[in-house]
Structure formats: C-alpha cells, structure tokens
mmCIF file with all atom_site columns, C-alpha atoms in Angstrom:
data_model
loop_
_atom_site.group_PDB
_atom_site.id
_atom_site.type_symbol
_atom_site.label_atom_id
_atom_site.label_alt_id
_atom_site.label_comp_id
_atom_site.label_asym_id
_atom_site.label_entity_id
_atom_site.label_seq_id
_atom_site.pdbx_PDB_ins_code
_atom_site.Cartn_x
_atom_site.Cartn_y
_atom_site.Cartn_z
_atom_site.occupancy
_atom_site.B_iso_or_equiv
_atom_site.pdbx_formal_charge
_atom_site.auth_seq_id
_atom_site.auth_comp_id
_atom_site.auth_asym_id
_atom_site.auth_atom_id
_atom_site.pdbx_PDB_model_num
ATOM 1   C CA . UNK A 1 1   ? -7.458  6.394   36.268  1.00 84.00 ? 18  UNK A CA 1
ATOM 2   C CA . UNK A 1 2   ? -4.786  2.615   36.291  1.00 90.00 ? 19  UNK A CA 1
ATOM 3   C CA . UNK A 1 3   ? -8.092  1.329   38.534  1.00 92.00 ? 20  UNK A CA 1
ATOM 4   C CA . UNK A 1 4   ? -11.565 2.333   35.873  1.00 91.00 ? 21  UNK A CA 1
ATOM 5   C CA . UNK A 1 5   ? -8.794  0.953   32.937  1.00 92.00 ? 22  UNK A CA 1
ATOM 6   C CA . UNK A 1 6   ? -8.262  -1.991  35.588  1.00 94.00 ? 23  UNK A CA 1
ATOM 7   C CA . UNK A 1 7   ? -12.006 -2.364  35.626  1.00 94.00 ? 24  UNK A CA 1
ATOM 8   C CA . UNK A 1 8   ? -13.058 -1.939  32.667  1.00 93.00 ? 25  UNK A CA 1
ATOM 9   C CA . UNK A 1 9   ? -10.051 -4.746  31.067  1.00 93.00 ? 26  UNK A CA 1
ATOM 10  C CA . UNK A 1 10  ? -12.245 -6.629  33.906  1.00 94.00 ? 27  UNK A CA 1
ATOM 11  C CA . UNK A 1 11  ? -15.673 -5.810  32.457  1.00 93.00 ? 28  UNK A CA 1
ATOM 12  C CA . UNK A 1 12  ? -14.220 -6.979  28.870  1.00 92.00 ? 29  UNK A CA 1
ATOM 13  C CA . UNK A 1 13  ? -12.345 -10.523 29.843  1.00 93.00 ? 30  UNK A CA 1
ATOM 14  C CA . UNK A 1 14  ? -16.254 -11.162 31.739  1.00 93.00 ? 31  UNK A CA 1
ATOM 15  C CA . UNK A 1 15  ? -18.436 -9.680  29.016  1.00 91.00 ? 32  UNK A CA 1
ATOM 16  C CA . UNK A 1 16  ? -16.720 -11.631 26.403  1.00 90.00 ? 33  UNK A CA 1
ATOM 17  C CA . UNK A 1 17  ? -16.937 -15.026 28.175  1.00 91.00 ? 34  UNK A CA 1
ATOM 18  C CA . UNK A 1 18  ? -21.086 -14.147 29.021  1.00 90.00 ? 35  UNK A CA 1
ATOM 19  C CA . UNK A 1 19  ? -20.750 -13.569 24.659  1.00 88.00 ? 36  UNK A CA 1
ATOM 20  C CA . UNK A 1 20  ? -18.937 -17.060 24.383  1.00 88.00 ? 37  UNK A CA 1
ATOM 21  C CA . UNK A 1 21  ? -21.577 -18.821 27.141  1.00 89.00 ? 38  UNK A CA 1
ATOM 22  C CA . UNK A 1 22  ? -24.902 -17.139 25.204  1.00 89.00 ? 39  UNK A CA 1
ATOM 23  C CA . UNK A 1 23  ? -23.223 -17.701 22.159  1.00 88.00 ? 40  UNK A CA 1
ATOM 24  C CA . UNK A 1 24  ? -22.038 -21.948 23.356  1.00 89.00 ? 41  UNK A CA 1
ATOM 25  C CA . UNK A 1 25  ? -26.053 -21.504 24.785  1.00 89.00 ? 42  UNK A CA 1
ATOM 26  C CA . UNK A 1 26  ? -27.562 -21.116 21.689  1.00 88.00 ? 43  UNK A CA 1
ATOM 27  C CA . UNK A 1 27  ? -25.759 -22.394 18.398  1.00 89.00 ? 44  UNK A CA 1
ATOM 28  C CA . UNK A 1 28  ? -22.762 -24.618 19.215  1.00 88.00 ? 45  UNK A CA 1
ATOM 29  C CA . UNK A 1 29  ? -23.920 -27.210 21.219  1.00 90.00 ? 46  UNK A CA 1
ATOM 30  C CA . UNK A 1 30  ? -27.391 -27.374 18.470  1.00 90.00 ? 47  UNK A CA 1
ATOM 31  C CA . UNK A 1 31  ? -26.969 -30.163 16.271  1.00 93.00 ? 48  UNK A CA 1
ATOM 32  C CA . UNK A 1 32  ? -27.397 -28.293 13.275  1.00 91.00 ? 49  UNK A CA 1
ATOM 33  C CA . UNK A 1 33  ? -24.603 -26.323 13.829  1.00 90.00 ? 50  UNK A CA 1
ATOM 34  C CA . UNK A 1 34  ? -22.063 -29.707 14.665  1.00 90.00 ? 51  UNK A CA 1
ATOM 35  C CA . UNK A 1 35  ? -23.060 -30.955 11.797  1.00 93.00 ? 52  UNK A CA 1
ATOM 36  C CA . UNK A 1 36  ? -22.464 -28.078 9.529   1.00 90.00 ? 53  UNK A CA 1
ATOM 37  C CA . UNK A 1 37  ? -18.880 -27.093 11.341  1.00 89.00 ? 54  UNK A CA 1
ATOM 38  C CA . UNK A 1 38  ? -17.354 -30.458 10.501  1.00 90.00 ? 55  UNK A CA 1
ATOM 39  C CA . UNK A 1 39  ? -19.004 -30.833 6.877   1.00 91.00 ? 56  UNK A CA 1
ATOM 40  C CA . UNK A 1 40  ? -17.174 -27.445 6.458   1.00 89.00 ? 57  UNK A CA 1
ATOM 41  C CA . UNK A 1 41  ? -14.145 -28.791 8.325   1.00 89.00 ? 58  UNK A CA 1
ATOM 42  C CA . UNK A 1 42  ? -14.000 -31.623 5.818   1.00 90.00 ? 59  UNK A CA 1
ATOM 43  C CA . UNK A 1 43  ? -14.407 -29.534 2.415   1.00 89.00 ? 60  UNK A CA 1
ATOM 44  C CA . UNK A 1 44  ? -11.366 -27.437 3.492   1.00 88.00 ? 61  UNK A CA 1
ATOM 45  C CA . UNK A 1 45  ? -9.456  -30.367 4.195   1.00 87.00 ? 62  UNK A CA 1
ATOM 46  C CA . UNK A 1 46  ? -10.515 -32.004 1.342   1.00 85.00 ? 63  UNK A CA 1
ATOM 47  C CA . UNK A 1 47  ? -9.931  -28.748 -1.655  1.00 84.00 ? 64  UNK A CA 1
ATOM 48  C CA . UNK A 1 48  ? -7.341  -27.361 0.400   1.00 84.00 ? 65  UNK A CA 1
ATOM 49  C CA . UNK A 1 49  ? -5.010  -31.043 -0.563  1.00 83.00 ? 66  UNK A CA 1
ATOM 50  C CA . UNK A 1 50  ? -7.308  -31.333 -3.691  1.00 80.00 ? 67  UNK A CA 1
ATOM 51  C CA . UNK A 1 51  ? -5.267  -27.828 -4.900  1.00 78.00 ? 68  UNK A CA 1
ATOM 52  C CA . UNK A 1 52  ? -2.082  -28.896 -3.674  1.00 78.00 ? 69  UNK A CA 1
ATOM 53  C CA . UNK A 1 53  ? -2.293  -32.294 -5.267  1.00 74.00 ? 70  UNK A CA 1
ATOM 54  C CA . UNK A 1 54  ? -3.273  -31.501 -8.708  1.00 64.00 ? 71  UNK A CA 1
ATOM 55  C CA . UNK A 1 55  ? -1.353  -27.957 -9.665  1.00 60.00 ? 72  UNK A CA 1
ATOM 56  C CA . UNK A 1 56  ? -1.901  -29.458 -13.592 1.00 58.00 ? 73  UNK A CA 1
ATOM 57  C CA . UNK A 1 57  ? -4.158  -27.797 -16.189 1.00 63.00 ? 74  UNK A CA 1
ATOM 58  C CA . UNK A 1 58  ? -6.659  -30.349 -16.633 1.00 75.00 ? 75  UNK A CA 1
ATOM 59  C CA . UNK A 1 59  ? -10.035 -28.698 -17.343 1.00 79.00 ? 76  UNK A CA 1
ATOM 60  C CA . UNK A 1 60  ? -12.382 -32.146 -15.331 1.00 80.00 ? 77  UNK A CA 1
ATOM 61  C CA . UNK A 1 61  ? -9.646  -31.320 -12.328 1.00 78.00 ? 78  UNK A CA 1
ATOM 62  C CA . UNK A 1 62  ? -10.211 -27.402 -12.295 1.00 81.00 ? 79  UNK A CA 1
ATOM 63  C CA . UNK A 1 63  ? -14.135 -28.649 -12.568 1.00 84.00 ? 80  UNK A CA 1
ATOM 64  C CA . UNK A 1 64  ? -13.377 -30.445 -9.564  1.00 83.00 ? 81  UNK A CA 1
ATOM 65  C CA . UNK A 1 65  ? -12.414 -28.323 -6.874  1.00 83.00 ? 82  UNK A CA 1
ATOM 66  C CA . UNK A 1 66  ? -14.752 -25.088 -8.634  1.00 86.00 ? 83  UNK A CA 1
ATOM 67  C CA . UNK A 1 67  ? -17.395 -27.335 -7.231  1.00 87.00 ? 84  UNK A CA 1
ATOM 68  C CA . UNK A 1 68  ? -15.864 -27.789 -4.013  1.00 87.00 ? 85  UNK A CA 1
ATOM 69  C CA . UNK A 1 69  ? -15.545 -24.146 -3.356  1.00 89.00 ? 86  UNK A CA 1
ATOM 70  C CA . UNK A 1 70  ? -19.347 -23.424 -4.338  1.00 90.00 ? 87  UNK A CA 1
ATOM 71  C CA . UNK A 1 71  ? -19.905 -26.718 -1.627  1.00 89.00 ? 88  UNK A CA 1
ATOM 72  C CA . UNK A 1 72  ? -17.777 -24.689 0.626   1.00 89.00 ? 89  UNK A CA 1
ATOM 73  C CA . UNK A 1 73  ? -19.334 -21.396 0.461   1.00 91.00 ? 90  UNK A CA 1
ATOM 74  C CA . UNK A 1 74  ? -22.682 -22.804 0.283   1.00 91.00 ? 91  UNK A CA 1
ATOM 75  C CA . UNK A 1 75  ? -21.972 -24.587 4.180   1.00 89.00 ? 92  UNK A CA 1
ATOM 76  C CA . UNK A 1 76  ? -20.141 -21.447 4.857   1.00 89.00 ? 93  UNK A CA 1
ATOM 77  C CA . UNK A 1 77  ? -22.747 -18.959 4.411   1.00 91.00 ? 94  UNK A CA 1
ATOM 78  C CA . UNK A 1 78  ? -25.786 -21.774 6.734   1.00 90.00 ? 95  UNK A CA 1
ATOM 79  C CA . UNK A 1 79  ? -23.168 -22.059 9.135   1.00 87.00 ? 96  UNK A CA 1
ATOM 80  C CA . UNK A 1 80  ? -22.654 -17.943 10.093  1.00 88.00 ? 97  UNK A CA 1
ATOM 81  C CA . UNK A 1 81  ? -26.682 -18.111 8.862   1.00 89.00 ? 98  UNK A CA 1
ATOM 82  C CA . UNK A 1 82  ? -27.259 -20.772 12.261  1.00 88.00 ? 99  UNK A CA 1
ATOM 83  C CA . UNK A 1 83  ? -24.533 -17.759 14.129  1.00 86.00 ? 100 UNK A CA 1
ATOM 84  C CA . UNK A 1 84  ? -26.210 -14.547 13.460  1.00 88.00 ? 101 UNK A CA 1
ATOM 85  C CA . UNK A 1 85  ? -29.474 -15.692 15.086  1.00 77.00 ? 102 UNK A CA 1
ATOM 86  C CA . UNK A 1 86  ? -27.580 -15.719 18.708  1.00 81.00 ? 103 UNK A CA 1
ATOM 87  C CA . UNK A 1 87  ? -25.819 -12.777 17.691  1.00 86.00 ? 104 UNK A CA 1
ATOM 88  C CA . UNK A 1 88  ? -28.815 -10.650 17.306  1.00 86.00 ? 105 UNK A CA 1
ATOM 89  C CA . UNK A 1 89  ? -29.888 -12.048 21.189  1.00 81.00 ? 106 UNK A CA 1
ATOM 90  C CA . UNK A 1 90  ? -26.592 -10.925 21.869  1.00 85.00 ? 107 UNK A CA 1
ATOM 91  C CA . UNK A 1 91  ? -26.141 -8.002  21.061  1.00 87.00 ? 108 UNK A CA 1
ATOM 92  C CA . UNK A 1 92  ? -29.168 -6.772  22.866  1.00 86.00 ? 109 UNK A CA 1
ATOM 93  C CA . UNK A 1 93  ? -27.751 -8.012  25.548  1.00 83.00 ? 110 UNK A CA 1
ATOM 94  C CA . UNK A 1 94  ? -24.702 -5.888  25.501  1.00 86.00 ? 111 UNK A CA 1
ATOM 95  C CA . UNK A 1 95  ? -26.298 -2.357  24.128  1.00 87.00 ? 112 UNK A CA 1
ATOM 96  C CA . UNK A 1 96  ? -28.038 -2.824  27.499  1.00 87.00 ? 113 UNK A CA 1
ATOM 97  C CA . UNK A 1 97  ? -25.041 -3.224  29.476  1.00 89.00 ? 114 UNK A CA 1
ATOM 98  C CA . UNK A 1 98  ? -23.081 -1.097  27.025  1.00 88.00 ? 115 UNK A CA 1
ATOM 99  C CA . UNK A 1 99  ? -25.599 1.790   27.845  1.00 88.00 ? 116 UNK A CA 1
ATOM 100 C CA . UNK A 1 100 ? -24.926 0.755   31.986  1.00 91.00 ? 117 UNK A CA 1
ATOM 101 C CA . UNK A 1 101 ? -21.470 1.205   32.041  1.00 90.00 ? 118 UNK A CA 1
ATOM 102 C CA . UNK A 1 102 ? -21.279 3.687   29.302  1.00 87.00 ? 119 UNK A CA 1
ATOM 103 C CA . UNK A 1 103 ? -23.512 6.093   31.816  1.00 89.00 ? 120 UNK A CA 1
ATOM 104 C CA . UNK A 1 104 ? -21.206 4.792   35.328  1.00 91.00 ? 121 UNK A CA 1
ATOM 105 C CA . UNK A 1 105 ? -17.882 6.119   33.140  1.00 91.00 ? 122 UNK A CA 1
ATOM 106 C CA . UNK A 1 106 ? -19.275 8.848   31.242  1.00 90.00 ? 123 UNK A CA 1
ATOM 107 C CA . UNK A 1 107 ? -16.958 11.869  31.703  1.00 89.00 ? 124 UNK A CA 1
ATOM 108 C CA . UNK A 1 108 ? -13.983 10.168  32.953  1.00 92.00 ? 125 UNK A CA 1
ATOM 109 C CA . UNK A 1 109 ? -10.817 9.462   31.595  1.00 92.00 ? 126 UNK A CA 1
ATOM 110 C CA . UNK A 1 110 ? -10.109 6.051   31.645  1.00 93.00 ? 127 UNK A CA 1
ATOM 111 C CA . UNK A 1 111 ? -6.626  6.248   30.586  1.00 92.00 ? 128 UNK A CA 1
ATOM 112 C CA . UNK A 1 112 ? -3.995  8.051   28.437  1.00 92.00 ? 129 UNK A CA 1
ATOM 113 C CA . UNK A 1 113 ? -2.997  6.988   25.507  1.00 91.00 ? 130 UNK A CA 1
ATOM 114 C CA . UNK A 1 114 ? 0.331   7.521   24.119  1.00 93.00 ? 131 UNK A CA 1
ATOM 115 C CA . UNK A 1 115 ? -0.324  8.552   21.447  1.00 92.00 ? 132 UNK A CA 1
ATOM 116 C CA . UNK A 1 116 ? -3.349  11.098  19.550  1.00 93.00 ? 133 UNK A CA 1
ATOM 117 C CA . UNK A 1 117 ? -5.855  9.324   17.350  1.00 91.00 ? 134 UNK A CA 1
ATOM 118 C CA . UNK A 1 118 ? -6.604  9.986   13.247  1.00 93.00 ? 135 UNK A CA 1
ATOM 119 C CA . UNK A 1 119 ? -9.208  12.421  13.059  1.00 91.00 ? 136 UNK A CA 1
ATOM 120 C CA . UNK A 1 120 ? -11.905 9.580   12.431  1.00 92.00 ? 137 UNK A CA 1
ATOM 121 C CA . UNK A 1 121 ? -11.220 7.596   15.692  1.00 90.00 ? 138 UNK A CA 1
ATOM 122 C CA . UNK A 1 122 ? -11.207 10.634  17.757  1.00 89.00 ? 139 UNK A CA 1
ATOM 123 C CA . UNK A 1 123 ? -14.981 10.743  18.269  1.00 88.00 ? 140 UNK A CA 1
ATOM 124 C CA . UNK A 1 124 ? -15.253 7.391   19.879  1.00 89.00 ? 141 UNK A CA 1
ATOM 125 C CA . UNK A 1 125 ? -12.020 7.759   22.153  1.00 91.00 ? 142 UNK A CA 1
ATOM 126 C CA . UNK A 1 126 ? -12.549 11.402  24.085  1.00 90.00 ? 143 UNK A CA 1
ATOM 127 C CA . UNK A 1 127 ? -16.158 10.853  23.597  1.00 89.00 ? 144 UNK A CA 1
ATOM 128 C CA . UNK A 1 128 ? -18.002 12.503  26.412  1.00 87.00 ? 145 UNK A CA 1
ATOM 129 C CA . UNK A 1 129 ? -14.498 14.203  27.905  1.00 91.00 ? 146 UNK A CA 1
ATOM 130 C CA . UNK A 1 130 ? -13.460 17.042  28.256  1.00 90.00 ? 147 UNK A CA 1
ATOM 131 C CA . UNK A 1 131 ? -11.080 19.506  27.078  1.00 89.00 ? 148 UNK A CA 1
ATOM 132 C CA . UNK A 1 132 ? -8.601  19.253  23.457  1.00 89.00 ? 149 UNK A CA 1
ATOM 133 C CA . UNK A 1 133 ? -6.288  16.921  24.960  1.00 92.00 ? 150 UNK A CA 1
ATOM 134 C CA . UNK A 1 134 ? -6.381  13.487  22.710  1.00 92.00 ? 151 UNK A CA 1
ATOM 135 C CA . UNK A 1 135 ? -4.820  11.454  24.661  1.00 92.00 ? 152 UNK A CA 1
ATOM 136 C CA . UNK A 1 136 ? -7.391  11.236  27.460  1.00 93.00 ? 153 UNK A CA 1
ATOM 137 C CA . UNK A 1 137 ? -9.334  8.001   26.857  1.00 92.00 ? 154 UNK A CA 1
ATOM 138 C CA . UNK A 1 138 ? -13.354 7.337   26.886  1.00 92.00 ? 155 UNK A CA 1
ATOM 139 C CA . UNK A 1 139 ? -14.563 4.565   28.338  1.00 93.00 ? 156 UNK A CA 1
ATOM 140 C CA . UNK A 1 140 ? -16.524 3.347   25.274  1.00 91.00 ? 157 UNK A CA 1
ATOM 141 C CA . UNK A 1 141 ? -12.071 3.503   23.420  1.00 92.00 ? 158 UNK A CA 1
ATOM 142 C CA . UNK A 1 142 ? -11.328 1.440   25.799  1.00 92.00 ? 159 UNK A CA 1
ATOM 143 C CA . UNK A 1 143 ? -14.064 -0.997  25.784  1.00 92.00 ? 160 UNK A CA 1
ATOM 144 C CA . UNK A 1 144 ? -13.873 -1.830  22.364  1.00 90.00 ? 161 UNK A CA 1
ATOM 145 C CA . UNK A 1 145 ? -9.829  -2.187  21.761  1.00 90.00 ? 162 UNK A CA 1
ATOM 146 C CA . UNK A 1 146 ? -9.993  -4.962  24.857  1.00 92.00 ? 163 UNK A CA 1
ATOM 147 C CA . UNK A 1 147 ? -13.438 -6.573  23.784  1.00 89.00 ? 164 UNK A CA 1
ATOM 148 C CA . UNK A 1 148 ? -11.728 -6.880  19.696  1.00 88.00 ? 165 UNK A CA 1
ATOM 149 C CA . UNK A 1 149 ? -8.460  -8.318  21.289  1.00 90.00 ? 166 UNK A CA 1
ATOM 150 C CA . UNK A 1 150 ? -9.502  -9.969  24.270  1.00 91.00 ? 167 UNK A CA 1
ATOM 151 C CA . UNK A 1 151 ? -13.421 -12.441 22.766  1.00 88.00 ? 168 UNK A CA 1
ATOM 152 C CA . UNK A 1 152 ? -10.804 -14.005 19.928  1.00 88.00 ? 169 UNK A CA 1
ATOM 153 C CA . UNK A 1 153 ? -7.715  -15.240 22.500  1.00 90.00 ? 170 UNK A CA 1
ATOM 154 C CA . UNK A 1 154 ? -10.979 -16.251 24.970  1.00 90.00 ? 171 UNK A CA 1
ATOM 155 C CA . UNK A 1 155 ? -13.138 -17.751 21.083  1.00 86.00 ? 172 UNK A CA 1
ATOM 156 C CA . UNK A 1 156 ? -9.309  -19.515 21.590  1.00 89.00 ? 173 UNK A CA 1
ATOM 157 C CA . UNK A 1 157 ? -9.092  -20.379 24.502  1.00 89.00 ? 174 UNK A CA 1
ATOM 158 C CA . UNK A 1 158 ? -12.200 -22.609 24.748  1.00 85.00 ? 175 UNK A CA 1
ATOM 159 C CA . UNK A 1 159 ? -11.552 -24.562 21.285  1.00 82.00 ? 176 UNK A CA 1
ATOM 160 C CA . UNK A 1 160 ? -14.787 -22.192 19.591  1.00 78.00 ? 177 UNK A CA 1
ATOM 161 C CA . UNK A 1 161 ? -12.646 -20.278 17.280  1.00 74.00 ? 178 UNK A CA 1
ATOM 162 C CA . UNK A 1 162 ? -12.794 -21.149 12.937  1.00 66.00 ? 179 UNK A CA 1
ATOM 163 C CA . UNK A 1 163 ? -9.914  -23.911 12.295  1.00 62.00 ? 180 UNK A CA 1
ATOM 164 C CA . UNK A 1 164 ? -7.037  -22.674 10.571  1.00 63.00 ? 181 UNK A CA 1
ATOM 165 C CA . UNK A 1 165 ? -8.255  -24.591 6.952   1.00 56.00 ? 182 UNK A CA 1
ATOM 166 C CA . UNK A 1 166 ? -11.555 -23.022 7.368   1.00 56.00 ? 183 UNK A CA 1
ATOM 167 C CA . UNK A 1 167 ? -10.446 -19.891 8.108   1.00 59.00 ? 184 UNK A CA 1
ATOM 168 C CA . UNK A 1 168 ? -7.457  -19.906 5.540   1.00 58.00 ? 185 UNK A CA 1
ATOM 169 C CA . UNK A 1 169 ? -10.641 -20.634 2.965   1.00 53.00 ? 186 UNK A CA 1
ATOM 170 C CA . UNK A 1 170 ? -13.174 -18.480 3.179   1.00 52.00 ? 187 UNK A CA 1
ATOM 171 C CA . UNK A 1 171 ? -10.760 -15.247 2.646   1.00 50.00 ? 188 UNK A CA 1
ATOM 172 C CA . UNK A 1 172 ? -13.886 -12.509 4.467   1.00 49.00 ? 189 UNK A CA 1
ATOM 173 C CA . UNK A 1 173 ? -15.262 -9.438  3.085   1.00 44.00 ? 190 UNK A CA 1
ATOM 174 C CA . UNK A 1 174 ? -10.822 -8.065  3.044   1.00 43.00 ? 191 UNK A CA 1
ATOM 175 C CA . UNK A 1 175 ? -9.175  -11.171 1.770   1.00 45.00 ? 192 UNK A CA 1
ATOM 176 C CA . UNK A 1 176 ? -8.057  -11.334 -2.702  1.00 44.00 ? 193 UNK A CA 1
ATOM 177 C CA . UNK A 1 177 ? -10.592 -12.899 -3.860  1.00 47.00 ? 194 UNK A CA 1
ATOM 178 C CA . UNK A 1 178 ? -10.245 -17.141 -4.912  1.00 45.00 ? 195 UNK A CA 1
ATOM 179 C CA . UNK A 1 179 ? -8.919  -17.341 -8.444  1.00 44.00 ? 196 UNK A CA 1
ATOM 180 C CA . UNK A 1 180 ? -6.165  -14.449 -7.000  1.00 43.00 ? 197 UNK A CA 1
ATOM 181 C CA . UNK A 1 181 ? -4.963  -16.570 -3.681  1.00 43.00 ? 198 UNK A CA 1
ATOM 182 C CA . UNK A 1 182 ? -4.483  -19.596 -6.196  1.00 43.00 ? 199 UNK A CA 1
ATOM 183 C CA . UNK A 1 183 ? -2.197  -17.654 -7.719  1.00 41.00 ? 200 UNK A CA 1
#
C-alpha cells in the first residue's frame, strides 16, 4: 500500500511537470501571452497604487479606478482565453493518462485515510473498491489530491504562477465582489 501511494505521488509530480511543460510550449513562450501578462501586471500595480493613494470620495478618481478595473478585467479575460486553448490539449492528454492509470490501480486500496470522507466525496474516494470501509482510498482520489497540491507548487517553483498583485485584483468566482473588497 505504501509503495502504491508513493508511486501515485510520483505520477502526480511527473504529470504536473508534463502539464506545465506542455503549457509552456503552447502558451507561456508565445509573445501574445507575454504581452498580456505584462499588461495585467502593470495594470494591477497601477490600480493598487490608485486605490491606496486616493481614499477620497472624489468622483473623477472613482471613475478612473472603475475604468482601470474594466481594462484589467478585459485583459485578464484575454489572458484566460489564451490559456484555454492549451487546456483542451492538456485535458485530452491527461484523460488518456488517467484512464490508463485507473485501469492499472482498479480495485486496489492505495492508501488508508485517517478520516471517513463526507458522503459527497465517498463515491470518489472509495471508487471501484470492495467492502464498506470508507477509510480505504482509491487511486483517483489520491491522485486528484496530490495533483491539486503539487501543480500549484510546481507553478510557483518554475515562476509560472500569477503574481500576487494580479491574483489580488482578480478575486475569482469565490472571492468578494470588487465593491466589497474596497471596504
């Protein structure tokens, strides 16, 4: 069981490096991506300085900030669209790899969880395993957990993760709306 777990962690590391390599090949080295990323970085820093400097209720200052936020949002969207093209290629490759590894580890307990997952996750964590012990962990669950944690760290290690300024400005789907973030 320990050997299977370590093998899955190793597979996750290798696939994360493979994914980042493909993304670099298809996206990160292109001029369009470099230009958009530099523009997003510049606008994020400029917007942050404007928000810090002018806390007044000046109407023109608020309009400038709103225009800057709109530009940043548009450039971030364009940057996401550039990345999206490679995500389809990587998704296809990883689906093939995942199905291959899933067939290798099918029905094997690869780890023992120190908790019983919530019922929503039990279908994934106990997938294709015999018995009713929900602390038994299947390949797919461990692989997903490892990949989620390892890929972000590899992006930071390789310098491919978005900067803090850009991440701070684009709150994402779970972050607060921009008008709440200012208060």
